Amino acid sequence: KNQVEQSPQSLIILEGKNCTLQCNYTVSPFSNLRWYKQDTGRGPVSLTIMTFSENTKSNGRYTATLDADTKQSSLHITASQLSDSASYICVVTSPIFNDMRFGAGTRLTVKP
Amino acid sequence: DTGVSQDPRHKITKRGQNVTFRCDPISEHNRLYWYRQTLGQGPEFLTYFQNEAQLEKSRLLSDRFSAERPKGSFSTLEIQRTEQGDSAMYLCASSLDASGTYNEQFFGPGTRLTVL
């Protein structure tokens, strides 16, 4: 079972609307949690990164939240744009692992 | 461009052939990672290097997969006797030493492998 679960698997919204993507994880102990944006055919690009002591982090129209007690994170996108169409991947790092654990991603499509 | 680069961007090969991919990390980064990503899935960790030392290779998918970083700069990933199931995107990432909390990994554009 994957240690990082994302929902929904895919999402279609209209341009200008807001949306929220979810990430639940079981990775423990926990070091930090990242949200990446991956355009089709490209490598992931970091949007936000949070340690266990941070509850929220913003990057322009992207706002990530983290509840380390419930092991849940969300990524909120405000006033969506066509260029937001991409996969959004939640990644959790543990100090034990020498790598990061990736979710399968949420595929977001923004339509005009 | 001072980001992570990968070559080639696309590779089509016949089953049974060997393929080699190259990754050039950001110049001051001493950690280099290889991932595989199949359609609709997140990247899957394969191996990583600290300078020229390969510190984790147990996650390589089979003994047909091998990676090198001979001088601690660029790295190569080789797949021998390719199979159709090897078709995927192969991503490389680099970072500074992992001692810091954030250990930001920067990804390259990937190499798309298609095995016919």
Short mmCIF file of N, CA, C and O in Angstrom, two decimals, chain A residues 3-83:
data_model
loop_
_atom_site.label_atom_id
_atom_site.label_comp_id
_atom_site.label_asym_id
_atom_site.label_seq_id
_atom_site.Cartn_x
_atom_site.Cartn_y
_atom_site.Cartn_z
N GLN A 3 2.31 4.78 0.74
CA GLN A 3 2.30 5.52 1.98
C GLN A 3 1.81 6.94 1.80
O GLN A 3 1.70 7.67 2.77
N VAL A 4 1.58 7.35 0.56
CA VAL A 4 1.06 8.69 0.27
C VAL A 4 -0.12 8.52 -0.69
O VAL A 4 0.06 8.03 -1.81
N GLU A 5 -1.29 8.88 -0.23
CA GLU A 5 -2.50 8.73 -1.02
C GLU A 5 -3.06 10.11 -1.36
O GLU A 5 -3.21 10.95 -0.48
N GLN A 6 -3.39 10.30 -2.65
CA GLN A 6 -3.93 11.58 -3.07
C GLN A 6 -5.33 11.43 -3.62
O GLN A 6 -5.68 10.41 -4.22
N SER A 7 -6.13 12.47 -3.42
CA SER A 7 -7.48 12.49 -3.98
C SER A 7 -7.87 13.91 -4.36
O SER A 7 -7.38 14.87 -3.75
N PRO A 8 -8.72 14.09 -5.36
CA PRO A 8 -9.19 13.02 -6.24
C PRO A 8 -8.09 12.60 -7.21
O PRO A 8 -7.05 13.24 -7.28
N GLN A 9 -8.33 11.56 -7.95
CA GLN A 9 -7.36 11.10 -8.94
C GLN A 9 -7.28 12.10 -10.08
O GLN A 9 -6.22 12.35 -10.64
N SER A 10 -8.43 12.65 -10.45
CA SER A 10 -8.48 13.67 -11.49
C SER A 10 -9.60 14.65 -11.17
O SER A 10 -10.54 14.33 -10.44
N LEU A 11 -9.47 15.84 -11.75
CA LEU A 11 -10.41 16.92 -11.45
C LEU A 11 -10.48 17.86 -12.64
O LEU A 11 -9.45 18.21 -13.22
N ILE A 12 -11.70 18.24 -12.99
CA ILE A 12 -11.91 19.21 -14.07
C ILE A 12 -12.66 20.40 -13.49
O ILE A 12 -13.71 20.23 -12.86
N ILE A 13 -12.11 21.59 -13.70
CA ILE A 13 -12.77 22.80 -13.21
C ILE A 13 -12.76 23.86 -14.30
O ILE A 13 -12.00 23.77 -15.28
N LEU A 14 -13.60 24.87 -14.12
CA LEU A 14 -13.64 25.97 -15.07
C LEU A 14 -12.64 27.05 -14.66
O LEU A 14 -12.40 27.28 -13.46
N GLU A 15 -12.08 27.69 -15.64
CA GLU A 15 -11.14 28.78 -15.41
C GLU A 15 -11.74 29.82 -14.46
O GLU A 15 -12.90 30.18 -14.58
N GLY A 16 -10.93 30.23 -13.50
CA GLY A 16 -11.38 31.22 -12.53
C GLY A 16 -11.90 30.63 -11.24
O GLY A 16 -12.00 31.33 -10.22
N LYS A 17 -12.23 29.34 -11.27
CA LYS A 17 -12.73 28.69 -10.06
C LYS A 17 -11.58 28.26 -9.15
O LYS A 17 -10.44 28.14 -9.57
N ASN A 18 -11.93 28.01 -7.88
CA ASN A 18 -10.97 27.50 -6.90
C ASN A 18 -11.10 25.99 -6.80
O ASN A 18 -12.15 25.41 -7.14
N CYS A 19 -10.04 25.35 -6.31
CA CYS A 19 -10.13 23.91 -6.07
C CYS A 19 -9.17 23.54 -4.94
O CYS A 19 -8.24 24.28 -4.63
N THR A 20 -9.44 22.37 -4.35
CA THR A 20 -8.60 21.87 -3.27
C THR A 20 -8.26 20.41 -3.52
O THR A 20 -9.14 19.59 -3.79
N LEU A 21 -6.99 20.11 -3.45
CA LEU A 21 -6.50 18.74 -3.63
C LEU A 21 -6.06 18.20 -2.28
O LEU A 21 -5.52 18.94 -1.45
N GLN A 22 -6.25 16.90 -2.08
CA GLN A 22 -5.98 16.29 -0.78
C GLN A 22 -4.81 15.31 -0.84
O GLN A 22 -4.59 14.64 -1.85
N CYS A 23 -4.12 15.20 0.28
CA CYS A 23 -3.02 14.25 0.41
C CYS A 23 -3.04 13.68 1.82
O CYS A 23 -3.00 14.43 2.79
N ASN A 24 -3.15 12.37 1.93
CA ASN A 24 -3.06 11.68 3.22
C ASN A 24 -1.82 10.79 3.20
O ASN A 24 -1.55 10.13 2.20
N TYR A 25 -1.11 10.76 4.30
CA TYR A 25 0.11 9.97 4.32
C TYR A 25 0.23 9.17 5.60
O TYR A 25 -0.37 9.50 6.62
N THR A 26 1.01 8.10 5.51
CA THR A 26 1.28 7.28 6.69
C THR A 26 2.77 7.25 7.01
O THR A 26 3.17 6.55 7.94
N VAL A 27 3.56 7.95 6.21
CA VAL A 27 5.01 7.97 6.41
C VAL A 27 5.32 8.49 7.81
O VAL A 27 4.84 9.52 8.23
N SER A 28 6.13 7.74 8.54
CA SER A 28 6.52 8.14 9.89
C SER A 28 7.88 7.55 10.22
O SER A 28 8.16 6.39 9.87
N PRO A 29 8.76 8.29 10.86
CA PRO A 29 8.62 9.70 11.21
C PRO A 29 8.63 10.60 9.97
O PRO A 29 8.94 10.15 8.87
N PHE A 30 8.28 11.81 10.21
CA PHE A 30 8.04 12.75 9.11
C PHE A 30 9.06 13.87 9.17
O PHE A 30 9.37 14.37 10.24
N SER A 31 9.60 14.24 8.02
CA SER A 31 10.55 15.33 7.95
C SER A 31 9.92 16.56 7.30
O SER A 31 9.93 17.63 7.88
N ASN A 32 9.42 16.39 6.09
CA ASN A 32 8.76 17.50 5.42
C ASN A 32 7.81 16.97 4.35
O ASN A 32 7.86 15.80 3.98
N LEU A 33 6.94 17.86 3.89
CA LEU A 33 5.97 17.51 2.86
C LEU A 33 6.03 18.57 1.78
O LEU A 33 6.04 19.76 2.06
N ARG A 34 6.09 18.10 0.54
CA ARG A 34 6.16 19.01 -0.61
C ARG A 34 4.97 18.78 -1.53
O ARG A 34 4.45 17.67 -1.63
N TRP A 35 4.60 19.83 -2.21
CA TRP A 35 3.69 19.73 -3.34
C TRP A 35 4.48 20.12 -4.59
O TRP A 35 5.15 21.15 -4.63
N TYR A 36 4.37 19.26 -5.62
CA TYR A 36 5.02 19.51 -6.90
C TYR A 36 3.95 19.66 -7.97
O TYR A 36 2.91 19.00 -7.92
N LYS A 37 4.25 20.47 -8.97
CA LYS A 37 3.43 20.57 -10.16
C LYS A 37 4.21 19.94 -11.31
O LYS A 37 5.41 20.25 -11.51
N GLN A 38 3.55 19.05 -12.05
CA GLN A 38 4.21 18.40 -13.17
C GLN A 38 3.40 18.57 -14.44
O GLN A 38 2.30 18.01 -14.56
N ASP A 39 3.92 19.35 -15.36
CA ASP A 39 3.29 19.47 -16.66
C ASP A 39 3.55 18.21 -17.46
O ASP A 39 4.56 17.52 -17.25
N THR A 40 2.67 17.93 -18.39
CA THR A 40 2.78 16.72 -19.20
C THR A 40 4.13 16.66 -19.91
O THR A 40 4.53 17.62 -20.57
N GLY A 41 4.84 15.55 -19.75
CA GLY A 41 6.11 15.37 -20.42
C GLY A 41 7.27 16.13 -19.83
O GLY A 41 8.34 16.19 -20.43
N ARG A 42 7.08 16.70 -18.65
CA ARG A 42 8.14 17.47 -18.01
C ARG A 42 8.42 16.91 -16.61
O ARG A 42 7.65 16.12 -16.07
N GLY A 43 9.53 17.33 -16.02
CA GLY A 43 9.82 16.93 -14.66
C GLY A 43 9.03 17.75 -13.66
O GLY A 43 8.58 18.85 -13.96
N PRO A 44 8.84 17.25 -12.44
CA PRO A 44 8.10 17.98 -11.41
C PRO A 44 8.83 19.25 -10.99
O PRO A 44 10.06 19.29 -10.95
N VAL A 45 8.05 20.26 -10.65
CA VAL A 45 8.59 21.53 -10.16
C VAL A 45 7.99 21.80 -8.79
O VAL A 45 6.77 21.71 -8.62
N SER A 46 8.82 22.15 -7.83
CA SER A 46 8.36 22.36 -6.46
C SER A 46 7.48 23.59 -6.34
O SER A 46 7.79 24.65 -6.89
N LEU A 47 6.35 23.44 -5.61
CA LEU A 47 5.46 24.57 -5.34
C LEU A 47 5.62 25.05 -3.90
O LEU A 47 5.77 26.24 -3.65
N THR A 48 5.51 24.11 -2.96
CA THR A 48 5.63 24.46 -1.55
C THR A 48 6.34 23.34 -0.81
O THR A 48 6.34 22.20 -1.26
N ILE A 49 6.89 23.68 0.33
CA ILE A 49 7.49 22.69 1.21
C ILE A 49 7.21 23.10 2.64
O ILE A 49 7.30 24.28 2.98
N MET A 50 6.81 22.12 3.47
CA MET A 50 6.48 22.41 4.87
C MET A 50 7.10 21.37 5.78
O MET A 50 7.08 20.17 5.46
N THR A 51 7.61 21.81 6.92
CA THR A 51 8.03 20.89 7.96
C THR A 51 6.84 20.62 8.88
O THR A 51 5.78 21.25 8.75
N PHE A 52 7.01 19.73 9.85
CA PHE A 52 5.89 19.33 10.72
C PHE A 52 5.38 20.50 11.55
O PHE A 52 4.25 20.49 12.02
N SER A 53 6.21 21.51 11.75
CA SER A 53 5.80 22.63 12.60
C SER A 53 5.07 23.73 11.82
O SER A 53 4.58 24.69 12.41
N GLU A 54 4.98 23.58 10.52
CA GLU A 54 4.31 24.58 9.70
C GLU A 54 2.92 24.11 9.33
O GLU A 54 2.73 22.97 8.91
N ASN A 55 1.92 24.97 9.45
CA ASN A 55 0.55 24.62 9.16
C ASN A 55 0.11 25.06 7.77
O ASN A 55 -0.81 24.47 7.20
N THR A 56 0.72 26.10 7.28
CA THR A 56 0.32 26.62 5.98
C THR A 56 1.50 27.29 5.29
O THR A 56 2.38 27.84 5.96
N LYS A 57 1.48 27.22 3.97
CA LYS A 57 2.53 27.85 3.17
C LYS A 57 1.93 28.27 1.86
O LYS A 57 1.24 27.47 1.22
N SER A 58 2.19 29.51 1.47
CA SER A 58 1.60 30.02 0.23
C SER A 58 2.67 30.31 -0.81
O SER A 58 3.80 30.68 -0.47
N ASN A 59 2.29 30.16 -2.06
CA ASN A 59 3.14 30.48 -3.19
C ASN A 59 2.23 31.03 -4.28
O ASN A 59 1.69 30.28 -5.08
N GLY A 60 2.03 32.34 -4.25
CA GLY A 60 1.12 32.95 -5.20
C GLY A 60 -0.30 32.46 -4.99
O GLY A 60 -0.85 32.55 -3.89
N ARG A 61 -0.89 31.88 -6.02
CA ARG A 61 -2.28 31.39 -5.93
C ARG A 61 -2.36 30.00 -5.31
O ARG A 61 -3.45 29.44 -5.19
N TYR A 62 -1.24 29.44 -4.96
CA TYR A 62 -1.21 28.12 -4.34
C TYR A 62 -1.02 28.26 -2.83
O TYR A 62 -0.12 28.96 -2.38
N THR A 63 -1.89 27.59 -2.06
CA THR A 63 -1.75 27.57 -0.61
C THR A 63 -1.83 26.13 -0.13
O THR A 63 -2.81 25.44 -0.40
N ALA A 64 -0.79 25.70 0.56
CA ALA A 64 -0.76 24.34 1.10
C ALA A 64 -0.99 24.40 2.60
O ALA A 64 -0.55 25.33 3.28
N THR A 65 -1.71 23.42 3.11
CA THR A 65 -1.91 23.29 4.55
C THR A 65 -1.41 21.92 4.99
O THR A 65 -1.36 20.97 4.20
N LEU A 66 -1.06 21.83 6.25
CA LEU A 66 -0.56 20.57 6.80
C LEU A 66 -1.10 20.39 8.20
O LEU A 66 -1.02 21.30 9.03
N ASP A 67 -1.66 19.21 8.46
CA ASP A 67 -2.04 18.79 9.81
C ASP A 67 -1.23 17.55 10.13
O ASP A 67 -1.58 16.45 9.70
N ALA A 68 -0.14 17.74 10.85
CA ALA A 68 0.76 16.63 11.15
C ALA A 68 0.14 15.63 12.11
O ALA A 68 0.58 14.47 12.17
N ASP A 69 -0.86 16.05 12.87
CA ASP A 69 -1.51 15.12 13.79
C ASP A 69 -2.35 14.10 13.05
O ASP A 69 -2.35 12.91 13.36
N THR A 70 -3.10 14.58 12.06
CA THR A 70 -3.96 13.68 11.28
C THR A 70 -3.25 13.18 10.03
O THR A 70 -3.81 12.36 9.29
N LYS A 71 -2.05 13.67 9.79
CA LYS A 71 -1.27 13.28 8.62
C LYS A 71 -2.03 13.58 7.33
O LYS A 71 -2.18 12.71 6.45
N GLN A 72 -2.50 14.82 7.24
CA GLN A 72 -3.22 15.25 6.06
C GLN A 72 -2.67 16.59 5.58
O GLN A 72 -2.27 17.44 6.39
N SER A 73 -2.66 16.75 4.27
CA SER A 73 -2.27 18.01 3.67
C SER A 73 -3.24 18.32 2.54
O SER A 73 -3.86 17.42 1.97
N SER A 74 -3.38 19.60 2.25
CA SER A 74 -4.20 20.00 1.12
C SER A 74 -3.47 21.09 0.34
O SER A 74 -2.63 21.81 0.88
N LEU A 75 -3.79 21.16 -0.93
CA LEU A 75 -3.28 22.22 -1.80
C LEU A 75 -4.48 22.94 -2.38
O LEU A 75 -5.29 22.32 -3.08
N HIS A 76 -4.60 24.23 -2.07
CA HIS A 76 -5.71 25.03 -2.55
C HIS A 76 -5.21 25.94 -3.67
O HIS A 76 -4.22 26.64 -3.49
N ILE A 77 -5.92 25.90 -4.78
CA ILE A 77 -5.58 26.75 -5.92
C ILE A 77 -6.69 27.78 -6.09
O ILE A 77 -7.87 27.41 -6.22
N THR A 78 -6.31 29.01 -6.08
CA THR A 78 -7.28 30.11 -6.16
C THR A 78 -7.31 30.69 -7.57
O THR A 78 -6.27 30.81 -8.21
N ALA A 79 -8.51 31.04 -8.02
CA ALA A 79 -8.67 31.71 -9.32
C ALA A 79 -7.88 30.98 -10.40
O ALA A 79 -6.95 31.53 -11.01
N SER A 80 -8.24 29.74 -10.65
CA SER A 80 -7.48 28.87 -11.54
C SER A 80 -7.30 29.48 -12.94
O SER A 80 -8.16 30.22 -13.44
N GLN A 81 -6.19 29.12 -13.53
CA GLN A 81 -5.86 29.55 -14.88
C GLN A 81 -5.64 28.33 -15.76
O GLN A 81 -5.38 27.23 -15.24
N LEU A 82 -5.74 28.52 -17.06
CA LEU A 82 -5.55 27.38 -17.98
C LEU A 82 -4.19 26.73 -17.76
O LEU A 82 -4.04 25.52 -17.88
N SER A 83 -3.20 27.54 -17.41
CA SER A 83 -1.85 27.02 -17.22
C SER A 83 -1.70 26.19 -15.95
O SER A 83 -0.66 25.57 -15.73
#
